[in-house]
Amino acid sequence: MPDAPYVIDQLISAKSIAARVESLAREIAAEFAGTDKLIVVGLLRGSFVFIADLVRELDLPVEVDFLEASSYEDAMESSREVRILKDLRGKIEGRDVLVVEDIVDTGHTLHHVTRYLATRKPARLRTIALLDKPSRREVDFRADWIGFSIPDAFVVGYGIDYAQRNRNLPYIGQVRFPGAPEA
Ligand code: IMP
Ligand code: MG
């Protein structure tokens, strides 16, 4: 499937993303006003472009850290399991933390990651996702901030990949297979 030729239709322009990131950064700065430091945690790898743009718009003292989680379908179970592949470098106990994700899809990843980080007793733990696909949710999870709510489509660009490709597109596009029957 990843080798089948596909086309990418633009869904959200680079300009729209930039405008939205600016306004999200204002809301986050207001929420965390007065913090001594905000630890911004990017979930690898899909959030790397978003976090880079977001922190540059954030008028707060920030520290950046990364976490890598992997979700996979367990053949024997219907529920998804999420593993931590790379943990944070720094401590978050008593700190203000913002977790940055590319997409909330089934919700398993952020649901698991926030519960995992909460055991370290941060002062405040908030989440932001650039994209949300509410129709795909399997567990009850809501990010504190969402950039754009989108329908159930497979998207790429702005850090988000399809089989590791297309992360460098400056906009968000929808993957389409010409000739394939409409879903
Ligand atoms: P979930 O919320 O645990 O189902 O997983 C969210 C993760 O699935 C995201 O961090 C993405 O890595 C991946 N994902 C979900 N939808 C897409 C998509 O449309 N394109 C690329 N990756 C996606
Ligand atoms: Mg991901």
mmCIF file of N, CA, C and O in Angstrom, residues 50-97:
data_model
loop_
_atom_site.group_PDB
_atom_site.id
_atom_site.type_symbol
_atom_site.label_atom_id
_atom_site.label_comp_id
_atom_site.label_asym_id
_atom_site.label_seq_id
_atom_site.Cartn_x
_atom_site.Cartn_y
_atom_site.Cartn_z
ATOM 1 N N PHE A 50 5.282 21.427 14.378
ATOM 2 C CA PHE A 50 4.315 22.173 15.173
ATOM 3 C C PHE A 50 4.970 22.767 16.422
ATOM 4 O O PHE A 50 4.814 23.954 16.725
ATOM 5 N N ILE A 51 5.736 21.967 17.156
ATOM 6 C CA ILE A 51 6.349 22.457 18.398
ATOM 7 C C ILE A 51 7.364 23.561 18.085
ATOM 8 O O ILE A 51 7.473 24.539 18.823
ATOM 9 N N ALA A 52 8.059 23.423 16.954
ATOM 10 C CA ALA A 52 9.050 24.442 16.580
ATOM 11 C C ALA A 52 8.372 25.783 16.325
ATOM 12 O O ALA A 52 8.847 26.834 16.759
ATOM 13 N N ASP A 53 7.239 25.763 15.623
ATOM 14 C CA ASP A 53 6.512 27.004 15.363
ATOM 15 C C ASP A 53 5.845 27.528 16.635
ATOM 16 O O ASP A 53 5.853 28.728 16.907
ATOM 17 N N LEU A 54 5.261 26.622 17.413
ATOM 18 C CA LEU A 54 4.529 27.027 18.617
ATOM 19 C C LEU A 54 5.439 27.719 19.636
ATOM 20 O O LEU A 54 5.100 28.787 20.145
ATOM 21 N N VAL A 55 6.600 27.123 19.941
ATOM 22 C CA VAL A 55 7.458 27.736 20.971
ATOM 23 C C VAL A 55 7.982 29.104 20.527
ATOM 24 O O VAL A 55 8.197 29.981 21.362
ATOM 25 N N ARG A 56 8.125 29.296 19.211
ATOM 26 C CA ARG A 56 8.614 30.601 18.756
ATOM 27 C C ARG A 56 7.565 31.687 18.846
ATOM 28 O O ARG A 56 7.875 32.867 18.787
ATOM 29 N N GLU A 57 6.291 31.264 18.981
ATOM 30 C CA GLU A 57 5.212 32.249 19.176
ATOM 31 C C GLU A 57 4.873 32.424 20.650
ATOM 32 O O GLU A 57 4.082 33.297 21.002
ATOM 33 N N LEU A 58 5.433 31.595 21.521
ATOM 34 C CA LEU A 58 5.076 31.609 22.941
ATOM 35 C C LEU A 58 5.889 32.644 23.706
ATOM 36 O O LEU A 58 7.105 32.527 23.816
ATOM 37 N N ASP A 59 5.177 33.601 24.276
ATOM 38 C CA ASP A 59 5.838 34.651 25.033
ATOM 39 C C ASP A 59 5.891 34.235 26.508
ATOM 40 O O ASP A 59 5.217 34.804 27.362
ATOM 41 N N LEU A 60 6.694 33.193 26.775
ATOM 42 C CA LEU A 60 6.834 32.624 28.132
ATOM 43 C C LEU A 60 8.247 32.042 28.215
ATOM 44 O O LEU A 60 8.813 31.673 27.192
ATOM 45 N N PRO A 61 8.794 31.906 29.435
ATOM 46 C CA PRO A 61 10.040 31.147 29.537
ATOM 47 C C PRO A 61 9.737 29.670 29.308
ATOM 48 O O PRO A 61 8.878 29.103 29.992
ATOM 49 N N VAL A 62 10.377 29.042 28.331
ATOM 50 C CA VAL A 62 10.078 27.646 28.029
ATOM 51 C C VAL A 62 11.334 26.785 28.041
ATOM 52 O O VAL A 62 12.452 27.263 27.842
ATOM 53 N N GLU A 63 11.095 25.515 28.295
ATOM 54 C CA GLU A 63 12.114 24.486 28.123
ATOM 55 C C GLU A 63 11.468 23.470 27.197
ATOM 56 O O GLU A 63 10.260 23.269 27.263
ATOM 57 N N VAL A 64 12.259 22.834 26.323
ATOM 58 C CA VAL A 64 11.696 21.877 25.373
ATOM 59 C C VAL A 64 12.239 20.479 25.671
ATOM 60 O O VAL A 64 13.433 20.314 25.931
ATOM 61 N N ASP A 65 11.353 19.516 25.701
ATOM 62 C CA ASP A 65 11.765 18.126 25.898
ATOM 63 C C ASP A 65 10.944 17.263 24.942
ATOM 64 O O ASP A 65 9.964 17.753 24.349
ATOM 65 N N PHE A 66 11.364 16.023 24.758
ATOM 66 C CA PHE A 66 10.652 15.139 23.828
ATOM 67 C C PHE A 66 10.393 13.779 24.441
ATOM 68 O O PHE A 66 11.137 13.317 25.313
ATOM 69 N N LEU A 67 9.326 13.173 23.950
ATOM 70 C CA LEU A 67 8.928 11.847 24.402
ATOM 71 C C LEU A 67 8.492 11.087 23.161
ATOM 72 O O LEU A 67 7.871 11.682 22.271
ATOM 73 N N GLU A 68 8.848 9.828 23.098
ATOM 74 C CA GLU A 68 8.373 9.039 21.956
ATOM 75 C C GLU A 68 7.509 7.898 22.448
ATOM 76 O O GLU A 68 7.924 7.108 23.299
ATOM 77 N N ALA A 69 6.311 7.836 21.933
ATOM 78 C CA ALA A 69 5.380 6.764 22.296
ATOM 79 C C ALA A 69 5.016 6.025 21.029
ATOM 80 O O ALA A 69 4.984 6.587 19.941
ATOM 81 N N SER A 70 4.753 4.739 21.182
ATOM 82 C CA SER A 70 4.366 3.964 20.013
ATOM 83 C C SER A 70 3.105 3.202 20.346
ATOM 84 O O SER A 70 3.005 2.586 21.401
ATOM 85 N N SER A 71 2.140 3.285 19.465
ATOM 86 C CA SER A 71 0.926 2.515 19.701
ATOM 87 C C SER A 71 0.850 1.422 18.649
ATOM 88 O O SER A 71 1.270 1.607 17.507
ATOM 89 N N TYR A 72 0.368 0.286 19.015
ATOM 90 C CA TYR A 72 0.230 -0.791 18.044
ATOM 91 C C TYR A 72 -0.981 -1.633 18.391
ATOM 92 O O TYR A 72 -1.395 -1.710 19.536
ATOM 93 N N GLU A 73 -1.529 -2.299 17.401
ATOM 94 C CA GLU A 73 -2.667 -3.181 17.609
ATOM 95 C C GLU A 73 -2.143 -4.513 18.121
ATOM 96 O O GLU A 73 -1.356 -5.168 17.455
ATOM 97 N N ASP A 74 -2.561 -4.901 19.298
ATOM 98 C CA ASP A 74 -2.189 -6.214 19.796
ATOM 99 C C ASP A 74 -3.141 -7.217 19.151
ATOM 100 O O ASP A 74 -4.345 -7.107 19.257
ATOM 101 N N ALA A 75 -2.562 -8.200 18.465
ATOM 102 C CA ALA A 75 -3.386 -9.146 17.708
ATOM 103 C C ALA A 75 -4.382 -9.890 18.583
ATOM 104 O O ALA A 75 -5.426 -10.324 18.116
ATOM 105 N N MET A 76 -4.043 -10.031 19.870
ATOM 106 C CA MET A 76 -4.916 -10.794 20.752
ATOM 107 C C MET A 76 -5.949 -9.910 21.457
ATOM 108 O O MET A 76 -6.818 -10.421 22.132
ATOM 109 N N GLU A 77 -5.779 -8.601 21.361
ATOM 110 C CA GLU A 77 -6.647 -7.706 22.123
ATOM 111 C C GLU A 77 -7.309 -6.712 21.181
ATOM 112 O O GLU A 77 -6.726 -6.331 20.174
ATOM 113 N N SER A 78 -8.476 -6.278 21.566
ATOM 114 C CA SER A 78 -9.114 -5.263 20.742
ATOM 115 C C SER A 78 -8.648 -3.864 21.144
ATOM 116 O O SER A 78 -8.661 -2.952 20.348
ATOM 117 N N SER A 79 -8.163 -3.704 22.399
ATOM 118 C CA SER A 79 -7.727 -2.379 22.826
ATOM 119 C C SER A 79 -6.292 -2.130 22.385
ATOM 120 O O SER A 79 -5.506 -3.058 22.221
ATOM 121 N N ARG A 80 -5.926 -0.872 22.225
ATOM 122 C CA ARG A 80 -4.583 -0.499 21.796
ATOM 123 C C ARG A 80 -3.658 -0.411 23.000
ATOM 124 O O ARG A 80 -4.038 0.070 24.054
ATOM 125 N N GLU A 81 -2.422 -0.813 22.814
ATOM 126 C CA GLU A 81 -1.423 -0.676 23.855
ATOM 127 C C GLU A 81 -0.453 0.404 23.411
ATOM 128 O O GLU A 81 -0.098 0.479 22.240
ATOM 129 N N VAL A 82 -0.009 1.233 24.345
ATOM 130 C CA VAL A 82 0.919 2.306 24.012
ATOM 131 C C VAL A 82 2.198 2.087 24.819
ATOM 132 O O VAL A 82 2.141 1.882 26.025
ATOM 133 N N ARG A 83 3.345 2.093 24.138
ATOM 134 C CA ARG A 83 4.615 1.932 24.829
ATOM 135 C C ARG A 83 5.408 3.227 24.783
ATOM 136 O O ARG A 83 5.326 3.965 23.808
ATOM 137 N N ILE A 84 6.174 3.484 25.832
ATOM 138 C CA ILE A 84 7.067 4.638 25.840
ATOM 139 C C ILE A 84 8.412 4.167 25.288
ATOM 140 O O ILE A 84 9.082 3.343 25.897
ATOM 141 N N LEU A 85 8.792 4.695 24.112
ATOM 142 C CA LEU A 85 10.035 4.263 23.466
ATOM 143 C C LEU A 85 11.207 5.147 23.881
ATOM 144 O O LEU A 85 12.346 4.710 23.921
ATOM 145 N N LYS A 86 10.908 6.420 24.145
ATOM 146 C CA LYS A 86 11.949 7.345 24.583
ATOM 147 C C LYS A 86 11.327 8.258 25.618
ATOM 148 O O LYS A 86 10.313 8.895 25.352
ATOM 149 N N ASP A 87 11.938 8.290 26.779
ATOM 150 C CA ASP A 87 11.365 9.076 27.875
ATOM 151 C C ASP A 87 11.962 10.491 27.903
ATOM 152 O O ASP A 87 12.936 10.775 27.206
ATOM 153 N N LEU A 88 11.358 11.345 28.752
ATOM 154 C CA LEU A 88 11.851 12.706 28.907
ATOM 155 C C LEU A 88 13.275 12.696 29.460
ATOM 156 O O LEU A 88 13.654 11.778 30.190
ATOM 157 N N ARG A 89 14.025 13.737 29.142
ATOM 158 C CA ARG A 89 15.368 13.888 29.718
ATOM 159 C C ARG A 89 15.291 14.569 31.074
ATOM 160 O O ARG A 89 16.103 14.321 31.952
ATOM 161 N N GLY A 90 14.324 15.489 31.210
ATOM 162 C CA GLY A 90 14.262 16.294 32.430
ATOM 163 C C GLY A 90 13.160 15.866 33.390
ATOM 164 O O GLY A 90 12.282 15.096 33.033
ATOM 165 N N LYS A 91 13.231 16.426 34.602
ATOM 166 C CA LYS A 91 12.203 16.154 35.610
ATOM 167 C C LYS A 91 11.036 17.118 35.429
ATOM 168 O O LYS A 91 11.226 18.261 35.035
ATOM 169 N N ILE A 92 9.830 16.652 35.730
ATOM 170 C CA ILE A 92 8.661 17.534 35.581
ATOM 171 C C ILE A 92 7.900 17.711 36.887
ATOM 172 O O ILE A 92 6.905 18.424 36.931
ATOM 173 N N GLU A 93 8.374 17.090 37.966
ATOM 174 C CA GLU A 93 7.676 17.219 39.242
ATOM 175 C C GLU A 93 7.591 18.686 39.656
ATOM 176 O O GLU A 93 8.587 19.406 39.652
ATOM 177 N N GLY A 94 6.374 19.138 39.963
ATOM 178 C CA GLY A 94 6.159 20.509 40.397
ATOM 179 C C GLY A 94 6.248 21.549 39.282
ATOM 180 O O GLY A 94 6.188 22.744 39.547
ATOM 181 N N ARG A 95 6.427 21.112 38.033
ATOM 182 C CA ARG A 95 6.563 22.059 36.925
ATOM 183 C C ARG A 95 5.273 22.158 36.130
ATOM 184 O O ARG A 95 4.416 21.289 36.191
ATOM 185 N N ASP A 96 5.195 23.218 35.339
ATOM 186 C CA ASP A 96 4.092 23.360 34.389
ATOM 187 C C ASP A 96 4.494 22.683 33.085
ATOM 188 O O ASP A 96 5.586 22.932 32.571
ATOM 189 N N VAL A 97 3.599 21.817 32.597
ATOM 190 C CA VAL A 97 3.932 20.997 31.427
ATOM 191 C C VAL A 97 2.844 21.116 30.358
ATOM 192 O O VAL A 97 1.646 21.078 30.652
#
